[in-house]
XYZ file of N, CA and C in Angstrom:
702
model
N 3.383 39.498 1.834
C 2.164 39.085 1.131
C 1.859 37.645 1.485
N 0.573 37.330 1.421
C 0.156 35.950 1.626
C -0.472 35.434 0.336
N -0.091 34.179 -0.047
C -0.593 33.567 -1.281
C -1.645 32.530 -0.934
N -2.749 32.553 -1.653
C -3.836 31.613 -1.364
C -4.343 30.994 -2.664
N -5.175 29.963 -2.507
C -5.794 29.258 -3.639
C -4.763 28.681 -4.617
N -3.649 28.198 -4.064
C -2.620 27.584 -4.894
C -2.981 26.131 -5.190
N -2.561 25.649 -6.351
C -2.800 24.258 -6.725
C -1.796 23.341 -6.039
N -2.208 22.129 -5.661
C -1.262 21.187 -5.045
C -0.270 20.658 -6.066
N 0.901 20.219 -5.561
C 1.928 19.566 -6.373
C 2.294 20.415 -7.597
N 2.511 21.710 -7.364
C 2.763 22.652 -8.461
C 3.960 23.529 -8.133
N 4.807 23.779 -9.136
C 5.963 24.663 -8.981
C 5.525 26.104 -9.245
N 5.850 27.009 -8.317
C 5.521 28.428 -8.455
C 6.795 29.267 -8.415
N 6.763 30.383 -9.145
C 7.878 31.342 -9.161
C 7.330 32.706 -8.736
N 7.983 33.347 -7.778
C 7.471 34.609 -7.233
C 8.601 35.643 -7.128
N 8.204 36.906 -7.147
C 9.136 38.001 -6.869
C 8.428 39.018 -5.980
N 9.116 39.484 -4.960
C 8.585 40.578 -4.154
C 8.675 41.874 -4.963
N 7.803 42.821 -4.661
C 7.846 44.097 -5.386
C 7.409 45.225 -4.456
N 7.808 46.430 -4.833
C 7.388 47.637 -4.104
C 7.061 48.719 -5.127
N 5.982 49.433 -4.861
C 5.549 50.489 -5.777
C 5.482 51.821 -5.041
N 6.053 52.854 -5.631
C 5.932 54.210 -5.087
C 5.840 55.193 -6.259
N 6.033 56.469 -5.968
C 5.872 57.491 -7.009
C 6.884 57.315 -8.135
N 8.016 56.680 -7.814
C 9.045 56.503 -8.833
C 8.770 55.300 -9.737
N 7.833 54.473 -9.343
C 7.512 53.295 -10.151
C 7.546 52.022 -9.311
N 7.721 50.895 -9.943
C 7.716 49.587 -9.278
C 9.083 48.924 -9.424
N 9.593 48.434 -8.317
C 10.871 47.707 -8.308
C 10.627 46.275 -7.847
N 11.346 45.316 -8.425
C 11.139 43.900 -8.129
C 12.372 43.306 -7.456
N 12.132 42.379 -6.551
C 13.211 41.634 -5.912
C 13.623 40.440 -6.748
N 14.517 39.635 -6.184
C 14.981 38.432 -6.882
C 13.867 37.405 -7.013
N 13.917 36.640 -8.083
C 12.928 35.574 -8.275
C 13.185 34.432 -7.294
N 12.126 33.941 -6.680
C 12.174 32.769 -5.799
C 11.234 31.716 -6.362
N 11.475 30.454 -6.006
C 10.547 29.402 -6.437
C 10.283 28.442 -5.286
N 9.111 27.806 -5.328
C 8.729 26.801 -4.327
C 7.728 25.865 -4.963
N 7.569 24.694 -4.353
C 6.610 23.698 -4.846
C 5.625 23.389 -3.739
N 4.341 23.409 -4.047
C 3.315 23.112 -3.050
C 3.256 21.608 -2.801
N 2.779 21.233 -1.616
C 2.656 19.829 -1.253
C 1.621 19.126 -2.115
N 1.793 17.803 -2.222
C 0.774 16.989 -2.877
C -0.472 16.973 -1.995
N -1.616 17.216 -2.600
C -2.868 17.207 -1.847
C -3.345 15.770 -1.662
N -3.794 15.438 -0.480
C -4.318 14.097 -0.244
C -5.478 14.162 0.742
N -6.537 13.399 0.487
C -7.642 13.364 1.450
C -7.244 12.613 2.706
N -7.996 12.810 3.768
C -7.728 12.093 5.006
C -8.206 10.646 4.924
N -9.189 10.400 4.071
C -9.692 9.040 3.868
C -9.896 8.787 2.377
N -9.944 7.505 2.010
C -10.194 7.077 0.636
C -11.238 5.970 0.676
N -12.140 5.953 -0.312
C -13.204 4.956 -0.372
C -13.046 4.110 -1.628
N -13.139 2.773 -1.493
C -13.037 1.901 -2.663
C -14.418 1.643 -3.271
N -14.486 0.809 -4.308
C -15.742 0.584 -5.026
C -16.781 -0.158 -4.196
N -16.340 -0.836 -3.142
C -17.272 -1.521 -2.244
C -17.769 -0.621 -1.122
N -17.237 0.602 -1.037
C -17.621 1.507 0.034
C -16.773 1.393 1.279
N -15.715 0.570 1.238
C -14.788 0.500 2.374
C -14.007 1.809 2.467
N -13.871 2.330 3.678
C -13.194 3.608 3.899
C -11.857 3.343 4.589
N -10.789 3.944 4.039
C -9.432 3.738 4.545
C -8.843 5.071 4.999
N -8.140 5.062 6.131
C -7.373 6.230 6.542
C -6.123 6.352 5.679
N -5.632 7.582 5.528
C -4.441 7.865 4.733
C -3.338 8.374 5.657
N -2.107 7.927 5.434
C -0.973 8.386 6.223
C 0.116 8.888 5.282
N 0.737 10.012 5.622
C 1.860 10.541 4.859
C 3.145 10.085 5.528
N 4.021 9.447 4.745
C 5.318 8.994 5.238
C 6.369 9.545 4.285
N 7.168 10.488 4.739
C 8.066 11.197 3.836
C 7.242 11.983 2.840
N 7.491 11.780 1.556
C 6.712 12.442 0.512
C 5.687 11.509 -0.128
N 5.474 10.350 0.494
C 4.509 9.385 -0.028
C 3.237 9.381 0.816
N 2.129 9.047 0.159
C 0.858 8.860 0.852
C 0.439 7.406 0.686
N 0.177 6.740 1.813
C -0.202 5.335 1.837
C -1.558 5.175 2.515
N -2.310 4.155 2.117
C -3.431 3.732 2.952
C -2.838 3.112 4.213
N -3.482 3.356 5.352
C -2.961 2.805 6.601
C -3.637 1.478 6.966
N -4.289 0.863 5.972
C -4.938 -0.441 6.161
C -4.748 -1.270 4.902
N -4.840 -2.587 5.042
C -4.779 -3.474 3.891
C -6.073 -3.395 3.088
N -5.957 -3.634 1.796
C -7.094 -3.510 0.886
C -8.151 -4.582 1.159
N -9.439 -4.199 0.953
C -10.560 -5.100 1.233
C -11.524 -5.244 0.056
N -11.253 -4.590 -1.045
C -12.231 -4.537 -2.122
C -12.473 -5.897 -2.777
N -13.680 -6.094 -3.288
C -14.033 -7.271 -4.087
C -14.253 -6.888 -5.544
N -13.985 -5.613 -5.872
C -14.216 -5.144 -7.245
C -13.035 -4.304 -7.729
N -12.813 -4.383 -9.030
C -11.813 -3.514 -9.627
C -12.334 -2.085 -9.684
N -11.443 -1.174 -10.049
C -11.767 0.248 -10.069
C -12.962 0.561 -10.978
N -13.125 -0.215 -12.050
C -14.221 0.031 -12.983
C -15.526 -0.633 -12.561
N -15.515 -1.288 -11.398
C -16.723 -1.923 -10.876
C -16.829 -3.404 -11.167
N -15.952 -3.954 -12.013
C -15.983 -5.383 -12.328
C -15.649 -6.213 -11.090
N -16.324 -7.332 -10.941
C -16.154 -8.199 -9.769
C -14.867 -9.023 -9.875
N -14.145 -9.100 -8.769
C -12.974 -9.979 -8.664
C -13.461 -11.302 -8.080
N -13.225 -12.431 -8.722
C -13.733 -13.707 -8.205
C -13.167 -14.052 -6.831
N -14.019 -14.591 -5.974
C -13.565 -15.172 -4.714
C -13.364 -16.663 -4.931
N -12.235 -17.194 -4.508
C -11.930 -18.617 -4.658
C -11.751 -19.217 -3.267
N -12.657 -20.120 -2.897
C -12.560 -20.789 -1.599
C -11.957 -22.184 -1.715
N -12.145 -22.841 -2.861
C -11.656 -24.203 -3.057
C -10.127 -24.217 -3.172
N -9.483 -25.096 -2.430
C -8.018 -25.141 -2.406
C -7.423 -25.456 -3.775
N -7.962 -26.472 -4.464
C -7.407 -26.868 -5.757
C -7.587 -25.767 -6.797
N -8.728 -25.107 -6.785
C -8.977 -24.038 -7.746
C -8.048 -22.849 -7.504
N -7.747 -22.587 -6.248
C -6.906 -21.427 -5.936
C -5.550 -21.520 -6.655
N -4.905 -22.628 -6.596
C -3.567 -22.774 -7.168
C -3.529 -22.862 -8.675
N -4.697 -22.983 -9.319
C -4.728 -23.125 -10.777
C -5.172 -21.854 -11.482
N -5.333 -20.746 -10.747
C -5.840 -19.506 -11.341
C -4.784 -18.801 -12.188
N -5.220 -18.213 -13.285
C -4.359 -17.332 -14.080
C -5.047 -15.994 -14.308
N -6.116 -15.752 -13.542
C -6.803 -14.458 -13.535
C -6.877 -13.986 -12.092
N -7.253 -12.722 -11.900
C -7.324 -12.167 -10.562
C -8.311 -12.898 -9.667
N -7.941 -13.079 -8.407
C -8.805 -13.743 -7.433
C -8.437 -13.284 -6.033
N -9.350 -13.500 -5.086
C -9.089 -13.139 -3.692
C -9.738 -14.161 -2.777
N -9.355 -14.110 -1.503
C -10.017 -14.906 -0.467
C -9.820 -14.235 0.881
N -10.680 -14.597 1.828
C -10.429 -14.267 3.232
C -9.407 -15.267 3.762
N -8.638 -14.881 4.770
C -7.753 -15.842 5.421
C -8.613 -16.947 6.024
N -8.287 -18.207 5.697
C -9.033 -19.392 6.122
C -10.495 -19.327 5.684
N -10.784 -18.553 4.630
C -12.151 -18.397 4.109
C -13.121 -17.927 5.191
N -12.592 -17.189 6.151
C -13.381 -16.714 7.290
C -13.520 -15.195 7.179
N -14.730 -14.716 6.921
C -14.949 -13.282 6.693
C -14.646 -12.434 7.920
N -14.583 -13.045 9.109
C -14.280 -12.264 10.315
C -12.853 -11.735 10.296
N -11.991 -12.315 9.461
C -10.614 -11.835 9.350
C -10.498 -10.593 8.471
N -11.547 -10.295 7.719
C -11.470 -9.218 6.727
C -11.332 -7.845 7.360
N -12.097 -7.561 8.383
C -12.116 -6.217 8.953
C -10.761 -5.812 9.524
N -10.047 -6.765 10.083
C -8.752 -6.465 10.703
C -7.614 -6.560 9.691
N -7.564 -7.667 8.936
C -6.391 -7.956 8.118
C -6.585 -7.689 6.628
N -7.804 -7.436 6.188
C -8.050 -7.272 4.769
C -8.045 -8.607 4.043
N -8.113 -8.544 2.724
C -8.202 -9.748 1.907
C -6.826 -10.163 1.386
N -6.747 -11.411 0.925
C -5.554 -11.932 0.263
C -5.846 -12.010 -1.230
N -4.944 -11.435 -2.058
C -5.121 -11.395 -3.507
C -3.967 -12.123 -4.188
N -4.267 -12.793 -5.297
C -3.155 -13.275 -6.116
C -2.609 -12.107 -6.941
N -1.439 -12.319 -7.573
C -0.795 -11.208 -8.281
C -1.524 -10.845 -9.573
N -2.330 -11.775 -10.090
C -3.077 -11.464 -11.314
C -4.107 -10.367 -11.056
N -4.620 -10.273 -9.848
C -5.510 -9.157 -9.497
C -4.721 -7.862 -9.410
N -3.496 -7.937 -8.876
C -2.621 -6.759 -8.793
C -2.325 -6.199 -10.177
N -2.111 -7.095 -11.147
C -1.654 -6.708 -12.478
C -2.802 -6.398 -13.446
N -4.031 -6.579 -13.022
C -5.168 -6.389 -13.925
C -5.297 -4.928 -14.345
N -5.494 -4.677 -15.635
C -5.557 -3.313 -16.170
C -6.766 -2.539 -15.678
N -7.744 -3.221 -15.098
C -8.936 -2.534 -14.583
C -8.677 -1.823 -13.262
N -7.533 -2.094 -12.647
C -7.114 -1.360 -11.456
C -7.658 -1.939 -10.167
N -6.747 -2.378 -9.292
C -7.166 -2.960 -8.011
C -7.396 -1.894 -6.951
N -6.576 -0.858 -6.936
C -6.684 0.197 -5.926
C -7.705 1.253 -6.350
N -8.199 2.059 -5.407
C -9.144 3.126 -5.754
C -8.552 4.117 -6.751
N -9.410 4.881 -7.392
C -8.973 5.868 -8.375
C -7.971 6.836 -7.750
N -6.861 7.095 -8.462
C -5.807 7.970 -7.953
C -4.777 7.250 -7.112
N -4.955 5.938 -6.936
C -4.061 5.122 -6.122
C -3.600 3.923 -6.933
N -2.524 3.277 -6.484
C -1.970 2.133 -7.210
C -1.339 1.160 -6.231
N -1.100 -0.060 -6.713
C -0.272 -1.004 -5.968
C 1.176 -0.542 -6.108
N 1.911 -0.384 -5.021
C 3.276 0.162 -5.109
C 4.209 -0.748 -5.885
N 5.086 -0.139 -6.652
C 6.168 -0.885 -7.293
C 7.235 -1.194 -6.239
N 8.186 -2.047 -6.600
C 9.283 -2.312 -5.676
C 10.079 -1.037 -5.412
N 10.169 -0.160 -6.414
C 10.862 1.117 -6.237
C 10.151 1.988 -5.201
N 8.809 1.961 -5.200
C 8.056 2.706 -4.187
C 8.369 2.188 -2.788
N 8.469 0.863 -2.653
C 8.812 0.283 -1.355
C 10.212 0.706 -0.916
N 11.130 0.760 -1.866
C 12.503 1.154 -1.540
C 12.539 2.594 -1.023
N 11.764 3.481 -1.641
C 11.691 4.871 -1.171
C 11.203 4.915 0.276
N 10.173 4.146 0.582
C 9.633 4.102 1.944
C 10.679 3.600 2.930
N 11.324 2.502 2.592
C 12.300 1.884 3.499
C 13.493 2.804 3.725
N 13.969 3.436 2.656
C 15.096 4.363 2.798
C 14.727 5.558 3.670
N 13.499 6.025 3.559
C 13.072 7.153 4.397
C 13.028 6.753 5.868
N 12.526 5.554 6.159
C 12.409 5.118 7.555
C 13.760 4.735 8.147
N 14.685 4.284 7.311
C 16.027 3.981 7.788
C 16.108 2.696 8.596
N 17.022 2.671 9.563
C 17.220 1.473 10.378
C 15.936 1.070 11.085
N 15.734 -0.244 11.230
C 14.568 -0.795 11.940
C 13.259 -0.394 11.268
N 13.266 -0.299 9.919
C 12.079 0.165 9.191
C 10.856 -0.695 9.486
N 11.051 -2.019 9.562
C 9.922 -2.901 9.829
C 9.278 -2.633 11.175
N 10.105 -2.421 12.202
C 9.581 -2.104 13.529
C 8.807 -0.801 13.533
N 9.279 0.166 12.775
C 8.605 1.468 12.696
C 7.271 1.376 11.968
N 7.060 0.273 11.234
C 5.820 0.081 10.476
C 4.804 -0.781 11.199
N 5.247 -1.577 12.182
C 4.361 -2.558 12.825
C 3.534 -1.956 13.957
N 2.274 -2.362 14.032
C 1.459 -2.064 15.208
C 2.125 -2.700 16.422
N 2.220 -1.953 17.507
C 2.915 -2.456 18.687
C 2.039 -3.418 19.482
N 2.666 -4.130 20.426
C 1.935 -5.043 21.295
C 1.723 -6.405 20.658
N 0.996 -7.258 21.382
C 0.767 -8.629 20.920
C -0.716 -8.966 20.802
N -1.542 -7.951 20.611
C -2.960 -8.229 20.358
C -3.132 -8.932 19.011
N -2.376 -8.487 18.007
C -2.456 -9.072 16.669
C -1.167 -9.793 16.278
N -0.028 -9.273 16.711
C 1.259 -9.874 16.396
C 1.635 -10.909 17.444
N 2.225 -12.015 16.995
C 2.770 -12.995 17.923
C 3.953 -12.392 18.677
N 4.173 -12.874 19.890
C 5.350 -12.470 20.657
C 6.568 -13.248 20.169
N 7.779 -12.644 20.183
C 8.000 -11.250 20.555
C 7.813 -10.337 19.343
N 7.087 -9.277 19.497
C 6.871 -8.335 18.399
C 8.041 -7.346 18.391
N 9.155 -7.798 17.827
C 10.441 -7.111 17.974
C 10.411 -5.718 17.350
N 10.781 -4.724 18.149
C 10.989 -3.367 17.655
C 9.755 -2.616 17.215
N 8.574 -3.135 17.512
C 7.346 -2.533 16.982
C 7.008 -1.227 17.705
N 7.013 -0.125 16.956
C 6.638 1.188 17.499
C 5.533 1.858 16.694
N 5.383 1.468 15.429
C 4.435 2.087 14.497
C 4.609 3.603 14.424
N 5.818 4.089 14.620
C 6.036 5.535 14.584
C 5.789 6.125 13.197
N 5.792 5.294 12.165
C 5.509 5.767 10.805
C 4.020 5.967 10.559
N 3.173 5.282 11.353
C 1.736 5.312 11.116
C 1.278 4.329 10.055
N 2.184 3.487 9.553
C 1.829 2.510 8.515
C 0.864 1.452 9.038
N 0.970 1.129 10.328
C 0.029 0.226 11.019
C -0.003 -1.176 10.415
N 1.171 -1.761 10.219
C 1.270 -3.100 9.635
C 0.702 -4.155 10.569
N -0.101 -5.057 9.995
C -0.684 -6.177 10.729
C -0.340 -7.482 10.019
N -0.209 -8.586 10.781
C 0.264 -9.856 10.222
C -0.863 -10.669 9.583
N -1.188 -10.355 8.336
C -2.321 -10.972 7.661
C -2.078 -12.346 7.085
N -0.819 -12.853 7.180
C -0.530 -14.192 6.682
C -0.592 -14.287 5.173
N -0.733 -15.529 4.660
C -0.733 -15.750 3.218
C -1.518 -17.000 2.859
N -1.718 -17.168 1.552
C -2.323 -18.396 1.028
C -1.383 -18.975 -0.025
N -1.018 -20.247 0.144
C -0.038 -20.875 -0.722
C -0.625 -21.461 -1.987
N 0.227 -22.080 -2.788
C -0.194 -22.629 -4.071
C -1.175 -23.786 -3.924
N -1.122 -24.497 -2.797
C -2.059 -25.602 -2.553
C -3.399 -25.117 -2.014
N -3.481 -23.806 -1.744
C -4.695 -23.251 -1.148
C -4.642 -23.172 0.359
N -3.568 -23.719 0.968
C -3.450 -23.711 2.424
C -3.083 -22.313 2.920
N -3.580 -21.978 4.107
C -3.305 -20.681 4.734
C -2.266 -20.854 5.831
N -1.426 -19.799 6.020
C -0.416 -19.874 7.075
C 0.066 -18.491 7.460
N 0.713 -18.406 8.609
C 1.458 -17.246 9.108
C 0.584 -16.096 9.616
N -0.713 -16.297 9.809
C -1.501 -15.245 10.438
C -0.961 -15.007 11.842
N -0.676 -13.763 12.178
C -0.141 -13.426 13.490
C 1.366 -13.303 13.518
N 2.046 -13.969 12.590
C 3.514 -13.937 12.622
C 4.126 -13.147 11.475
N 3.454 -13.074 10.330
C 4.052 -12.433 9.162
C 3.060 -11.529 8.430
N 3.560 -10.382 7.985
C 2.811 -9.491 7.096
C 3.475 -9.532 5.730
N 2.664 -9.633 4.678
C 3.180 -9.655 3.306
C 2.359 -8.684 2.463
N 3.041 -7.997 1.539
C 2.327 -7.125 0.599
C 2.935 -7.283 -0.782
N 2.068 -7.512 -1.761
C 2.522 -7.554 -3.140
C 3.078 -6.200 -3.578
N 4.035 -6.227 -4.485
C 4.391 -5.052 -5.275
C 3.843 -5.282 -6.684
N 3.883 -4.250 -7.504
C 3.442 -4.392 -8.894
C 4.579 -4.848 -9.801
N 5.740 -5.138 -9.209
C 6.943 -5.457 -9.983
C 7.086 -6.963 -10.192
N 7.167 -7.340 -11.455
C 7.321 -8.734 -11.833
C 8.794 -9.127 -11.731
N 9.065 -10.347 -11.231
C 10.447 -10.839 -11.279
C 10.696 -11.701 -12.502
N 9.697 -12.502 -12.908
C 9.749 -13.257 -14.161
C 8.324 -13.655 -14.511
N 8.153 -14.527 -15.485
C 6.805 -14.834 -15.967
C 5.936 -15.520 -14.916
N 6.542 -16.129 -13.918
C 5.782 -16.861 -12.897
C 5.802 -16.218 -11.517
N 6.700 -15.249 -11.301
C 6.910 -14.705 -9.960
C 6.864 -13.184 -9.959
N 6.561 -12.632 -8.790
C 6.558 -11.183 -8.600
C 7.154 -10.866 -7.236
N 7.590 -9.612 -7.066
C 8.236 -9.197 -5.829
C 7.217 -8.763 -4.780
N 7.540 -9.026 -3.537
C 6.721 -8.565 -2.421
C 7.630 -8.108 -1.294
N 7.023 -7.511 -0.278
C 7.735 -7.114 0.941
C 7.100 -7.831 2.133
N 7.930 -8.182 3.100
C 7.420 -8.926 4.255
C 8.076 -8.457 5.548
N 7.310 -8.555 6.640
C 7.789 -8.243 7.991
C 7.410 -9.404 8.894
N 8.305 -9.787 9.796
C 8.054 -10.885 10.722
C 7.911 -10.376 12.153
N 7.281 -11.195 12.980
C 7.059 -10.816 14.380
C 8.350 -10.773 15.181
N 9.360 -11.528 14.736
C 10.598 -11.610 15.515
C 11.737 -10.816 14.876
N 11.388 -9.792 14.081
C 12.396 -8.970 13.432
C 11.881 -7.541 13.290
N 12.795 -6.569 13.268
C 12.394 -5.187 13.038
C 12.773 -4.711 11.636
N 13.141 -5.674 10.758
C 13.478 -5.347 9.377
C 12.301 -5.591 8.445
N 12.509 -5.279 7.178
C 11.521 -5.573 6.138
C 12.272 -6.191 4.969
N 11.770 -7.332 4.493
C 12.499 -8.122 3.504
C 11.845 -8.045 2.128
N 12.663 -8.242 1.098
C 12.189 -8.373 -0.275
C 12.206 -9.843 -0.654
N 11.119 -10.323 -1.243
C 11.022 -11.723 -1.650
C 10.386 -11.807 -3.025
N 10.692 -12.872 -3.757
C 10.042 -13.181 -5.025
C 9.197 -14.431 -4.826
N 7.917 -14.339 -5.152
C 6.995 -15.441 -4.894
C 6.089 -15.688 -6.093
N 5.582 -16.914 -6.196
C 4.708 -17.293 -7.297
C 3.453 -16.418 -7.333
N 3.047 -16.042 -8.532
C 1.924 -15.126 -8.713
C 0.588 -15.720 -8.257
N 0.500 -17.047 -8.185
C -0.759 -17.678 -7.784
C -0.971 -17.633 -6.275
N 0.043 -17.273 -5.518
C -0.088 -17.204 -4.062
C -0.922 -15.993 -3.664
N -1.433 -16.003 -2.442
C -2.270 -14.906 -1.957
C -1.593 -14.109 -0.873
N -1.522 -12.772 -1.078
C -0.922 -11.870 -0.108
C -1.766 -10.611 0.022
N -1.481 -9.844 1.047
C -2.169 -8.564 1.257
C -1.714 -7.550 0.220
N -2.505 -6.472 0.091
C -2.170 -5.349 -0.792
C -2.337 -4.062 -0.003
N -1.354 -3.184 -0.123
C -1.419 -1.860 0.489
C -1.231 -0.834 -0.638
N -2.133 0.108 -0.783
C -2.110 1.044 -1.919
C -1.342 2.313 -1.568
N -0.749 2.922 -2.611
C -0.019 4.178 -2.494
C -0.611 5.163 -3.491
N -0.602 6.444 -3.145
C -1.153 7.471 -4.034
C -0.280 7.628 -5.267
N -0.918 7.773 -6.437
C -0.192 7.974 -7.697
C 0.687 9.220 -7.616
């Protein structure tokens, strides 16, 4: 028999059967779970369209987030002034070096207050990954996880782009960061992504990859700093 119109991410129990003149006999009960359903693309509130990649049992956007609005449509402030950037206690974003030409390739830099806002930074059905979500990804990829996540070559990454194969399809790019003084750095050499996991009242955890390494590191950084965001399906 063939089963159709099944719901995604659902546990099913089935038994084979045969019917003849003597009646109906049933086989042993079997069970299976259908895959999580995911679209090939996702659109945010600004209309930006992102490709989706499945890595293990997780679904990730294959690009850094670019939205200027929360999930409910509320605007996230853009902060260009250096002094104002380091004094924020609400969600904010900027382009790297306040240059919009960096947005299409590397996405925006967000402080952690935007990550933690209850209005939701990622599109509906998606979230900023927790540190536990990152651990699941890294454990699935195994050795050289960072290299398996990086776009290969030196068009975007500084040389040497150690171990970069992008065999996971994560397509990591080195979007750099914005520090507490408002200064920008590390474009081309480092990729950083916030997690939703707080380390203490002033700091939160992130993950980072460097151009000269094939690993991926865990770091705790001040919430006022600006880093990329990569969303994962709920």
